[in-house]
XYZ file of C-alpha atoms in Angstrom:
226
model
C 101.057 -57.836 19.104
C 97.448 -58.879 18.789
C 98.131 -58.990 22.690
C 99.760 -55.108 23.079
C 97.242 -54.137 20.152
C 93.794 -55.375 22.685
C 95.512 -53.477 25.291
C 95.783 -50.465 23.478
C 92.152 -50.690 22.298
C 90.883 -51.647 25.930
C 92.803 -48.615 26.996
C 91.835 -45.877 24.500
C 87.855 -46.798 25.643
C 88.838 -46.826 29.087
C 90.184 -43.105 28.421
C 87.089 -42.440 25.900
C 84.157 -43.689 29.246
C 86.320 -41.723 31.222
C 86.197 -38.622 29.795
C 82.727 -39.147 29.141
C 82.062 -39.377 32.873
C 83.596 -36.574 34.133
C 81.730 -34.547 31.339
C 78.104 -35.963 32.619
C 79.867 -35.797 35.819
C 80.769 -31.717 36.001
C 77.968 -30.775 33.979
C 75.632 -33.067 36.595
C 77.274 -30.086 39.022
C 76.109 -27.243 37.089
C 74.065 -24.806 39.228
C 73.925 -21.694 37.029
C 73.773 -20.472 33.398
C 72.410 -18.746 30.459
C 69.580 -20.354 28.017
C 70.907 -21.570 24.673
C 67.015 -19.982 23.798
C 64.512 -18.349 24.762
C 60.891 -18.864 23.959
C 60.953 -17.279 20.706
C 58.234 -15.247 21.135
C 60.488 -12.412 22.441
C 59.625 -11.453 26.254
C 56.152 -13.569 26.835
C 57.941 -16.452 28.087
C 54.437 -18.162 29.671
C 55.279 -16.049 33.172
C 57.397 -16.923 35.779
C 55.841 -20.365 35.632
C 56.874 -21.121 31.801
C 60.060 -19.434 31.958
C 60.943 -21.918 35.058
C 59.819 -24.570 32.770
C 62.655 -23.497 30.386
C 65.465 -23.970 32.583
C 64.143 -27.212 33.947
C 63.913 -28.324 29.812
C 67.842 -27.228 29.125
C 69.464 -28.360 31.963
C 67.950 -31.611 31.827
C 68.953 -32.280 28.193
C 72.080 -31.110 29.691
C 72.584 -33.607 31.994
C 71.826 -31.398 34.957
C 68.170 -32.307 34.917
C 68.428 -33.035 38.615
C 68.149 -29.795 40.569
C 65.192 -28.139 40.782
C 65.481 -24.792 38.436
C 64.643 -21.591 38.706
C 64.531 -18.239 36.376
C 66.369 -15.731 37.491
C 63.294 -13.189 36.635
C 61.408 -10.811 39.215
C 57.832 -9.236 38.191
C 55.964 -6.283 39.393
C 53.058 -6.096 41.664
C 49.588 -5.509 40.892
C 45.991 -5.713 43.165
C 45.953 -8.259 45.341
C 49.619 -9.549 44.069
C 53.032 -8.461 45.820
C 55.905 -8.123 43.058
C 58.250 -11.120 43.123
C 62.340 -10.685 43.533
C 64.881 -12.377 41.429
C 66.832 -12.541 43.658
C 64.377 -14.383 46.363
C 63.870 -17.010 43.901
C 67.372 -18.826 43.455
C 68.407 -20.733 46.098
C 70.806 -19.539 48.840
C 74.578 -20.840 46.197
C 77.214 -21.730 45.307
C 76.522 -21.666 41.808
C 79.320 -22.406 39.299
C 78.649 -23.023 35.557
C 78.749 -25.827 33.229
C 83.003 -25.793 33.380
C 83.353 -26.090 36.936
C 83.438 -21.617 37.651
C 82.090 -20.786 40.404
C 80.150 -17.390 39.596
C 79.200 -16.266 43.272
C 79.503 -17.970 46.259
C 75.617 -16.481 47.625
C 73.355 -13.968 47.056
C 75.370 -11.084 48.871
C 77.875 -11.509 46.675
C 75.755 -12.454 43.481
C 74.929 -8.449 43.536
C 78.473 -7.306 44.476
C 81.599 -8.820 43.696
C 80.558 -11.408 41.844
C 82.620 -12.907 38.977
C 80.341 -13.290 36.415
C 81.789 -11.832 32.995
C 81.318 -13.430 29.588
C 84.261 -16.080 29.734
C 81.778 -17.889 32.943
C 78.682 -16.861 32.543
C 78.473 -20.339 29.634
C 75.002 -21.689 28.642
C 73.473 -24.851 29.406
C 76.469 -26.579 27.183
C 78.943 -25.153 28.546
C 79.507 -22.722 25.761
C 79.678 -18.927 25.169
C 77.446 -16.527 24.176
C 77.738 -13.766 21.729
C 78.932 -10.564 23.568
C 78.545 -6.869 21.937
C 81.414 -7.580 19.974
C 80.774 -10.384 18.149
C 77.489 -11.313 16.151
C 74.817 -11.297 16.115
C 74.913 -9.369 19.654
C 73.505 -11.382 22.315
C 74.605 -9.733 25.158
C 70.815 -8.723 26.735
C 68.652 -11.080 29.085
C 66.115 -10.297 30.155
C 65.539 -9.873 33.754
C 62.872 -7.353 34.738
C 65.590 -6.242 37.892
C 66.747 -3.362 40.162
C 70.562 -3.869 40.206
C 70.421 -5.419 43.459
C 67.991 -7.901 42.228
C 64.705 -6.931 43.024
C 61.361 -5.776 42.028
C 61.208 -3.006 40.400
C 58.875 -0.577 41.511
C 58.871 3.026 39.622
C 55.715 3.521 36.838
C 55.851 2.216 33.653
C 55.972 -1.741 32.362
C 60.025 -3.379 33.481
C 58.891 -7.239 32.788
C 56.929 -7.300 29.883
C 53.829 -7.689 31.979
C 55.169 -10.106 33.419
C 56.703 -12.193 30.722
C 53.664 -13.054 29.340
C 53.306 -10.385 26.116
C 55.354 -10.421 23.281
C 53.436 -6.765 22.044
C 54.004 -3.484 23.465
C 55.725 -2.909 26.921
C 59.436 -2.911 27.816
C 61.699 -5.422 30.351
C 64.815 -4.421 31.961
C 67.235 -6.477 30.692
C 71.074 -6.791 32.302
C 74.112 -7.742 29.841
C 76.420 -10.794 30.342
C 79.129 -9.408 28.822
C 79.583 -6.469 31.409
C 80.258 -4.179 28.596
C 77.668 -1.159 26.230
C 77.878 2.027 24.870
C 78.786 4.100 27.513
C 81.885 3.197 30.121
C 79.972 3.483 32.975
C 77.822 1.365 35.861
C 74.894 0.630 33.826
C 76.754 -0.329 30.712
C 78.380 -3.336 32.648
C 76.038 -4.291 34.876
C 75.031 -8.191 34.887
C 70.783 -7.429 35.578
C 70.353 -4.197 35.414
C 71.035 -1.746 32.140
C 68.713 -0.892 30.493
C 64.780 -0.792 29.168
C 64.286 -2.793 25.767
C 62.467 -0.645 23.004
C 59.951 -0.765 19.777
C 62.347 -1.197 16.276
C 61.996 2.191 14.638
C 59.707 -0.121 11.821
C 57.340 -0.721 14.488
C 57.909 -3.836 15.950
C 56.672 -3.679 19.760
C 59.321 -3.465 22.461
C 58.176 -7.118 24.380
C 58.668 -8.293 20.715
C 61.369 -10.445 19.527
C 62.338 -8.058 17.205
C 63.258 -5.550 19.631
C 65.143 -7.189 22.225
C 66.960 -8.884 19.069
C 67.235 -4.789 17.551
C 68.739 -3.795 21.308
C 72.039 -6.610 21.198
C 69.910 -9.921 22.668
C 67.696 -12.553 21.500
C 64.956 -13.409 24.398
C 67.870 -15.409 26.357
C 68.124 -15.342 30.421
C 70.166 -16.380 33.426
C 69.081 -19.778 34.988
C 69.557 -20.849 38.932
C 69.564 -24.054 40.299
C 67.128 -23.523 43.940
C 68.471 -26.083 45.712
């Protein structure tokens, strides 16, 4: 009886260790996620550098820090400094979520017929992010991008001063759940749906309150660039 009990305990421990190892291996293979948290300062992410650091830190906490992580964000050009395209920052792919599901094989597929949905756009912990049908709605993702992943050249702010302000301005947002108020391409766009806007009580368009007011939480996409 004692021998049988010991064998059972050894087997149970072995299964537990194997399960943990499998989980760590799966997370280590993660190359795409939605941030579980933003900066807490609305669209002020500390620029592209600060946003990348958020991606890197969250990935490290989840056991996927052995890669170089970049935020999927575009910036608009300023005198002497050309704009940056989000699609040019994220490597060549393929990219998979924390569950091992591939969301896109390459940059062109990512901006075409990708596999990015509410069920696959998981955060770094492998958890689903609230969509339009849940409370609070967090489906608005900061991108500052056109549908093909490039910097927006039209007049007006679309990147909250290149991700450095939580005050006046606006940011282009995408819907990670591919749902909106209408049945059109913009509402279904994961990266270019609509601009943020001030709240009715006067909170500026780049503030945390404004982002939450339109159905977001200052979250964004992170991709492994290597």
